[in-house]
PDB file of C-alpha atoms in Angstrom:
ATOM      1  CA  ARG A   1     -71.964 -40.850 -30.154  1.00 90.00           C
ATOM      2  CA  PRO A   2     -75.012 -39.500 -32.767  1.00 97.00           C
ATOM      3  CA  ARG A   3     -76.584 -35.957 -31.097  1.00 98.00           C
ATOM      4  CA  ILE A   4     -79.211 -33.819 -32.973  1.00 98.00           C
ATOM      5  CA  HIS A   5     -79.918 -30.217 -32.531  1.00 98.00           C
ATOM      6  CA  THR A   6     -82.660 -28.503 -32.540  1.00 98.00           C
ATOM      7  CA  GLY A   7     -83.808 -24.972 -30.511  1.00 98.00           C
ATOM      8  CA  ILE A   8     -85.756 -21.754 -31.227  1.00 98.00           C
ATOM      9  CA  GLY A   9     -85.219 -18.138 -29.976  1.00 98.00           C
ATOM     10  CA  THR A  10     -86.415 -17.326 -27.408  1.00 98.00           C
ATOM     11  CA  SER A  11     -85.399 -13.153 -26.415  1.00 98.00           C
ATOM     12  CA  ASN A  12     -88.413 -11.158 -26.661  1.00 97.00           C
ATOM     13  CA  SER A  13     -86.715  -9.781 -30.127  1.00 96.00           C
ATOM     14  CA  HIS A  14     -86.698 -13.346 -31.380  1.00 97.00           C
ATOM     15  CA  ILE A  15     -89.651 -14.225 -30.296  1.00 97.00           C
ATOM     16  CA  GLN A  16     -92.049 -10.620 -31.022  1.00 97.00           C
ATOM     17  CA  PHE A  17     -89.805 -10.321 -34.925  1.00 96.00           C
ATOM     18  CA  LYS A  18     -88.251 -12.988 -35.815  1.00 96.00           C
ATOM     19  CA  LEU A  19     -90.713 -15.154 -35.433  1.00 97.00           C
ATOM     20  CA  ASN A  20     -93.813 -13.010 -35.246  1.00 98.00           C
ATOM     21  CA  THR A  21     -95.605 -16.036 -32.780  1.00 98.00           C
ATOM     22  CA  THR A  22     -96.149 -15.611 -29.081  1.00 98.00           C
ATOM     23  CA  ARG A  23     -94.313 -17.313 -25.257  1.00 98.00           C
ATOM     24  CA  GLU A  24     -96.874 -20.401 -25.826  1.00 98.00           C
ATOM     25  CA  ASP A  25     -96.076 -21.555 -29.249  1.00 98.00           C
ATOM     26  CA  ILE A  26     -92.303 -20.930 -28.117  1.00 98.00           C
ATOM     27  CA  ILE A  27     -92.308 -23.594 -25.818  1.00 98.00           C
ATOM     28  CA  ALA A  28     -94.904 -25.499 -27.892  1.00 98.00           C
ATOM     29  CA  ARG A  29     -92.854 -26.149 -30.798  1.00 98.00           C
ATOM     30  CA  ALA A  30     -89.447 -26.650 -28.555  1.00 98.00           C
ATOM     31  CA  LYS A  31     -91.204 -29.880 -26.680  1.00 98.00           C
ATOM     32  CA  TYR A  32     -92.437 -30.912 -30.312  1.00 98.00           C
ATOM     33  CA  ALA A  33     -89.310 -30.531 -32.263  1.00 98.00           C
ATOM     34  CA  VAL A  34     -87.049 -32.058 -28.636  1.00 98.00           C
ATOM     35  CA  SER A  35     -89.548 -34.988 -28.821  1.00 98.00           C
ATOM     36  CA  TYR A  36     -89.248 -35.622 -32.427  1.00 98.00           C
ATOM     37  CA  ALA A  37     -85.453 -35.675 -32.499  1.00 98.00           C
ATOM     38  CA  LYS A  38     -85.873 -38.500 -29.382  1.00 98.00           C
ATOM     39  CA  THR A  39     -88.009 -40.993 -32.250  1.00 98.00           C
ATOM     40  CA  PHE A  40     -84.151 -41.198 -33.230  1.00 98.00           C
ATOM     41  CA  VAL A  41     -81.657 -40.611 -30.822  1.00 98.00           C
ATOM     42  CA  GLU A  42     -80.630 -40.851 -27.425  1.00 98.00           C
ATOM     43  CA  ASP A  43     -78.956 -37.343 -27.345  1.00 98.00           C
ATOM     44  CA  ILE A  44     -81.041 -34.337 -27.650  1.00 98.00           C
ATOM     45  CA  GLU A  45     -78.909 -30.528 -27.137  1.00 98.00           C
ATOM     46  CA  PHE A  46     -81.586 -27.836 -27.432  1.00 98.00           C
ATOM     47  CA  TYR A  47     -79.979 -24.204 -27.692  1.00 98.00           C
ATOM     48  CA  ALA A  48     -82.419 -21.452 -26.995  1.00 98.00           C
ATOM     49  CA  GLU A  49     -81.272 -18.756 -29.612  1.00 97.00           C
ATOM     50  CA  ASP A  50     -80.297 -15.939 -27.945  1.00 97.00           C
ATOM     51  CA  ALA A  51     -80.569 -16.298 -24.114  1.00 98.00           C
ATOM     52  CA  GLY A  52     -78.452 -14.107 -22.851  1.00 96.00           C
ATOM     53  CA  ARG A  53     -81.042 -11.406 -23.862  1.00 97.00           C
ATOM     54  CA  THR A  54     -83.990 -14.055 -22.993  1.00 98.00           C
ATOM     55  CA  ASP A  55     -85.655 -13.042 -18.896  1.00 97.00           C
ATOM     56  CA  ASN A  56     -84.329 -15.616 -16.633  1.00 98.00           C
ATOM     57  CA  GLU A  57     -88.311 -16.891 -15.555  1.00 98.00           C
ATOM     58  CA  PHE A  58     -89.171 -17.707 -19.263  1.00 98.00           C
ATOM     59  CA  LEU A  59     -85.899 -19.451 -19.678  1.00 98.00           C
ATOM     60  CA  ALA A  60     -86.269 -21.474 -16.948  1.00 98.00           C
ATOM     61  CA  LYS A  61     -89.542 -22.278 -18.255  1.00 98.00           C
ATOM     62  CA  VAL A  62     -88.537 -23.038 -21.462  1.00 98.00           C
ATOM     63  CA  CYS A  63     -85.493 -25.691 -20.102  1.00 98.00           C
ATOM     64  CA  GLU A  64     -87.568 -26.991 -17.526  1.00 98.00           C
ATOM     65  CA  GLU A  65     -90.381 -28.275 -20.248  1.00 98.00           C
ATOM     66  CA  VAL A  66     -87.242 -29.964 -22.588  1.00 98.00           C
ATOM     67  CA  ILE A  67     -85.936 -31.898 -20.205  1.00 98.00           C
ATOM     68  CA  LYS A  68     -89.481 -33.235 -19.739  1.00 98.00           C
ATOM     69  CA  SER A  69     -89.212 -33.423 -23.705  1.00 98.00           C
ATOM     70  CA  GLY A  70     -86.389 -35.765 -23.408  1.00 98.00           C
ATOM     71  CA  ALA A  71     -83.125 -33.164 -24.374  1.00 98.00           C
ATOM     72  CA  THR A  72     -80.125 -34.542 -22.179  1.00 98.00           C
ATOM     73  CA  VAL A  73     -78.376 -30.703 -23.548  1.00 98.00           C
ATOM     74  CA  LEU A  74     -79.108 -26.943 -22.152  1.00 98.00           C
ATOM     75  CA  ASN A  75     -77.202 -24.793 -24.405  1.00 98.00           C
ATOM     76  CA  ILE A  76     -77.144 -20.985 -23.602  1.00 98.00           C
ATOM     77  CA  PRO A  77     -76.011 -19.307 -26.082  1.00 97.00           C
ATOM     78  CA  ASP A  78     -75.625 -15.644 -25.882  1.00 97.00           C
ATOM     79  CA  THR A  79     -76.147 -15.579 -29.501  1.00 94.00           C
ATOM     80  CA  THR A  80     -74.454 -11.411 -30.250  1.00 93.00           C
ATOM     81  CA  GLY A  81     -72.501 -11.195 -27.095  1.00 94.00           C
ATOM     82  CA  TYR A  82     -75.195  -9.160 -25.604  1.00 93.00           C
ATOM     83  CA  CYS A  83     -74.564 -10.000 -22.380  1.00 97.00           C
ATOM     84  CA  LEU A  84     -71.008  -9.478 -19.229  1.00 98.00           C
ATOM     85  CA  PRO A  85     -69.785 -11.887 -17.368  1.00 98.00           C
ATOM     86  CA  GLU A  86     -70.876 -11.472 -14.335  1.00 98.00           C
ATOM     87  CA  GLU A  87     -74.962 -11.373 -16.207  1.00 98.00           C
ATOM     88  CA  TYR A  88     -73.732 -14.818 -17.550  1.00 98.00           C
ATOM     89  CA  GLY A  89     -72.535 -16.817 -15.128  1.00 98.00           C
ATOM     90  CA  ALA A  90     -76.081 -15.091 -12.974  1.00 98.00           C
ATOM     91  CA  LYS A  91     -78.698 -16.362 -15.844  1.00 98.00           C
ATOM     92  CA  ILE A  92     -76.454 -20.355 -15.688  1.00 98.00           C
ATOM     93  CA  LYS A  93     -76.420 -20.278 -11.791  1.00 98.00           C
ATOM     94  CA  TYR A  94     -80.574 -19.085 -11.694  1.00 98.00           C
ATOM     95  CA  LEU A  95     -80.717 -22.359 -14.321  1.00 98.00           C
ATOM     96  CA  LYS A  96     -79.338 -24.376 -11.998  1.00 98.00           C
ATOM     97  CA  GLU A  97     -81.597 -23.416  -9.190  1.00 98.00           C
ATOM     98  CA  ASN A  98     -84.020 -22.925 -10.598  1.00 98.00           C
ATOM     99  CA  VAL A  99     -84.623 -26.000 -13.972  1.00 98.00           C
ATOM    100  CA  LYS A 100     -86.690 -28.716 -12.286  1.00 98.00           C
ATOM    101  CA  GLY A 101     -85.030 -31.412 -14.198  1.00 98.00           C
ATOM    102  CA  ILE A 102     -81.207 -29.711 -14.658  1.00 98.00           C
ATOM    103  CA  GLU A 103     -79.699 -32.275 -12.594  1.00 97.00           C
ATOM    104  CA  ASN A 104     -79.719 -34.903 -15.710  1.00 97.00           C
ATOM    105  CA  VAL A 105     -78.837 -33.047 -18.059  1.00 98.00           C
ATOM    106  CA  ILE A 106     -75.480 -31.186 -19.528  1.00 98.00           C
ATOM    107  CA  LEU A 107     -75.232 -27.397 -19.207  1.00 98.00           C
ATOM    108  CA  SER A 108     -73.593 -26.138 -22.193  1.00 98.00           C
ATOM    109  CA  CYS A 109     -72.150 -22.361 -22.797  1.00 98.00           C
ATOM    110  CA  HIS A 110     -72.702 -20.721 -26.445  1.00 97.00           C
ATOM    111  CA  CYS A 111     -71.545 -17.443 -26.564  1.00 97.00           C
ATOM    112  CA  HIS A 112     -70.524 -15.448 -29.277  1.00 96.00           C
ATOM    113  CA  ASN A 113     -67.517 -12.579 -29.090  1.00 96.00           C
ATOM    114  CA  ASP A 114     -69.010  -9.860 -30.266  1.00 95.00           C
ATOM    115  CA  LEU A 115     -68.780  -7.251 -28.134  1.00 95.00           C
ATOM    116  CA  GLY A 116     -64.914  -8.883 -26.786  1.00 96.00           C
ATOM    117  CA  LEU A 117     -66.741 -11.093 -23.430  1.00 97.00           C
ATOM    118  CA  ALA A 118     -66.661 -14.828 -25.493  1.00 97.00           C
ATOM    119  CA  THR A 119     -64.127 -16.487 -23.386  1.00 97.00           C
ATOM    120  CA  ALA A 120     -65.063 -14.712 -19.976  1.00 98.00           C
ATOM    121  CA  ASN A 121     -68.277 -14.953 -20.591  1.00 98.00           C
ATOM    122  CA  SER A 122     -68.067 -19.076 -21.195  1.00 98.00           C
ATOM    123  CA  ILE A 123     -65.633 -19.340 -17.680  1.00 97.00           C
ATOM    124  CA  GLU A 124     -68.270 -17.402 -15.730  1.00 97.00           C
ATOM    125  CA  GLY A 125     -70.803 -20.094 -17.211  1.00 98.00           C
ATOM    126  CA  VAL A 126     -68.184 -23.322 -16.137  1.00 97.00           C
ATOM    127  CA  ILE A 127     -67.653 -20.975 -12.622  1.00 96.00           C
ATOM    128  CA  ASN A 128     -71.474 -21.023 -12.524  1.00 97.00           C
ATOM    129  CA  GLY A 129     -72.480 -24.649 -13.017  1.00 97.00           C
ATOM    130  CA  ALA A 130     -72.213 -25.173 -17.185  1.00 98.00           C
ATOM    131  CA  ARG A 131     -70.013 -28.357 -18.285  1.00 97.00           C
ATOM    132  CA  GLN A 132     -69.792 -28.154 -21.927  1.00 97.00           C
ATOM    133  CA  ILE A 133     -68.214 -25.352 -23.343  1.00 97.00           C
ATOM    134  CA  GLU A 134     -69.121 -24.774 -27.182  1.00 96.00           C
ATOM    135  CA  CYS A 135     -66.202 -23.210 -28.225  1.00 96.00           C
ATOM    136  CA  THR A 136     -64.641 -22.915 -32.120  1.00 96.00           C
ATOM    137  CA  ILE A 137     -60.568 -23.117 -32.933  1.00 95.00           C
ATOM    138  CA  ASN A 138     -59.510 -20.165 -32.666  1.00 94.00           C
ATOM    139  CA  GLY A 139     -62.021 -18.053 -32.411  1.00 93.00           C
ATOM    140  CA  ILE A 140     -63.392 -18.929 -35.748  1.00 92.00           C
ATOM    141  CA  GLY A 141     -67.488 -18.181 -36.179  1.00 88.00           C
ATOM    142  CA  GLU A 142     -69.582 -16.429 -37.857  1.00 86.00           C
ATOM    143  CA  ARG A 143     -69.818 -12.227 -37.444  1.00 88.00           C
ATOM    144  CA  ALA A 144     -66.940 -11.307 -34.894  1.00 89.00           C
ATOM    145  CA  GLY A 145     -65.911 -15.529 -33.882  1.00 89.00           C
ATOM    146  CA  ASN A 146     -67.178 -17.661 -30.785  1.00 94.00           C
ATOM    147  CA  THR A 147     -65.048 -18.517 -27.914  1.00 97.00           C
ATOM    148  CA  ALA A 148     -62.176 -19.866 -28.577  1.00 96.00           C
ATOM    149  CA  LEU A 149     -60.954 -23.874 -27.101  1.00 97.00           C
ATOM    150  CA  GLU A 150     -57.062 -22.736 -26.273  1.00 96.00           C
ATOM    151  CA  GLU A 151     -58.033 -20.061 -24.348  1.00 96.00           C
ATOM    152  CA  VAL A 152     -60.828 -21.729 -22.480  1.00 96.00           C
ATOM    153  CA  VAL A 153     -58.744 -25.380 -21.803  1.00 97.00           C
ATOM    154  CA  MET A 154     -55.356 -22.502 -21.377  1.00 96.00           C
ATOM    155  CA  ILE A 155     -56.990 -20.218 -18.319  1.00 96.00           C
ATOM    156  CA  ILE A 156     -59.151 -23.599 -16.879  1.00 95.00           C
ATOM    157  CA  LYS A 157     -55.064 -25.089 -16.538  1.00 94.00           C
ATOM    158  CA  GLN A 158     -53.525 -21.320 -15.474  1.00 94.00           C
ATOM    159  CA  HIS A 159     -56.413 -21.251 -12.856  1.00 92.00           C
ATOM    160  CA  PRO A 160     -55.874 -24.679 -10.542  1.00 83.00           C
ATOM    161  CA  TYR A 161     -58.464 -22.559  -7.994  1.00 89.00           C
ATOM    162  CA  LEU A 162     -61.217 -23.030 -10.896  1.00 90.00           C
ATOM    163  CA  ASN A 163     -60.723 -26.907 -10.066  1.00 90.00           C
ATOM    164  CA  LEU A 164     -62.020 -27.937 -13.554  1.00 91.00           C
ATOM    165  CA  GLU A 165     -60.828 -29.708 -16.070  1.00 90.00           C
ATOM    166  CA  THR A 166     -60.827 -30.494 -19.488  1.00 92.00           C
ATOM    167  CA  ASN A 167     -58.486 -33.152 -20.795  1.00 93.00           C
ATOM    168  CA  ILE A 168     -57.140 -31.563 -23.760  1.00 95.00           C
ATOM    169  CA  LYS A 169     -53.938 -32.623 -24.615  1.00 95.00           C
ATOM    170  CA  THR A 170     -52.410 -28.812 -24.158  1.00 95.00           C
ATOM    171  CA  GLU A 171     -49.180 -29.047 -25.716  1.00 96.00           C
ATOM    172  CA  MET A 172     -51.118 -29.952 -29.309  1.00 96.00           C
ATOM    173  CA  LEU A 173     -52.747 -26.260 -28.886  1.00 96.00           C
ATOM    174  CA  TYR A 174     -50.296 -24.796 -30.866  1.00 95.00           C
ATOM    175  CA  GLY A 175     -49.686 -26.806 -33.953  1.00 95.00           C
ATOM    176  CA  MET A 176     -53.582 -27.110 -33.884  1.00 95.00           C
ATOM    177  CA  SER A 177     -54.585 -23.141 -33.847  1.00 95.00           C
ATOM    178  CA  HIS A 178     -51.878 -23.152 -37.161  1.00 95.00           C
ATOM    179  CA  LEU A 179     -53.135 -26.078 -39.154  1.00 96.00           C
ATOM    180  CA  VAL A 180     -56.281 -24.059 -39.201  1.00 95.00           C
ATOM    181  CA  SER A 181     -55.127 -20.600 -40.025  1.00 93.00           C
ATOM    182  CA  ASP A 182     -52.830 -22.123 -42.550  1.00 94.00           C
ATOM    183  CA  SER A 183     -55.362 -24.328 -43.965  1.00 94.00           C
ATOM    184  CA  MET A 184     -57.957 -21.078 -44.489  1.00 91.00           C
ATOM    185  CA  GLY A 185     -54.481 -18.880 -46.194  1.00 90.00           C
ATOM    186  CA  ILE A 186     -55.152 -16.331 -42.161  1.00 82.00           C
ATOM    187  CA  TYR A 187     -51.620 -15.879 -41.310  1.00 75.00           C
TER     188      TYR A 187
END
């Protein structure tokens, strides 16, 4: 199942200092990237980089526009690990309630662990309507890492009141974790 993953920074910090542009240009570039990617494959994932620090109203506008342009997955990154779990969950909930067409796409969490909250934020994301968590084995990733697959899987499994399923064979997590650690020389 081929998928193209494209995106652009959406926070004021990224717009002003990283990309030196305007909100209008961000929306135009996002729409173009998704539309262009759609000429190659059907499944297009769009990420709103630094969504954790993006105001919800603008983030909703970007999401709505990329859905119209053909996005099938909306990736909502907490790029710097900035959000507290309640904030991240509220952001996902806001998008679920305020973006036209959101029922037709998969809402995805992509959390970084700079402040140790990647797993908690991802769980809050799925509690509030996200259906995909972008994570890594052993939480490996840039800076302090990303959400750890084995952590979110076991939290979902151990707390049945969350009413969520992963279909992951949990008995294989331990061996997989060791394989990655051994391959990387991290013990």
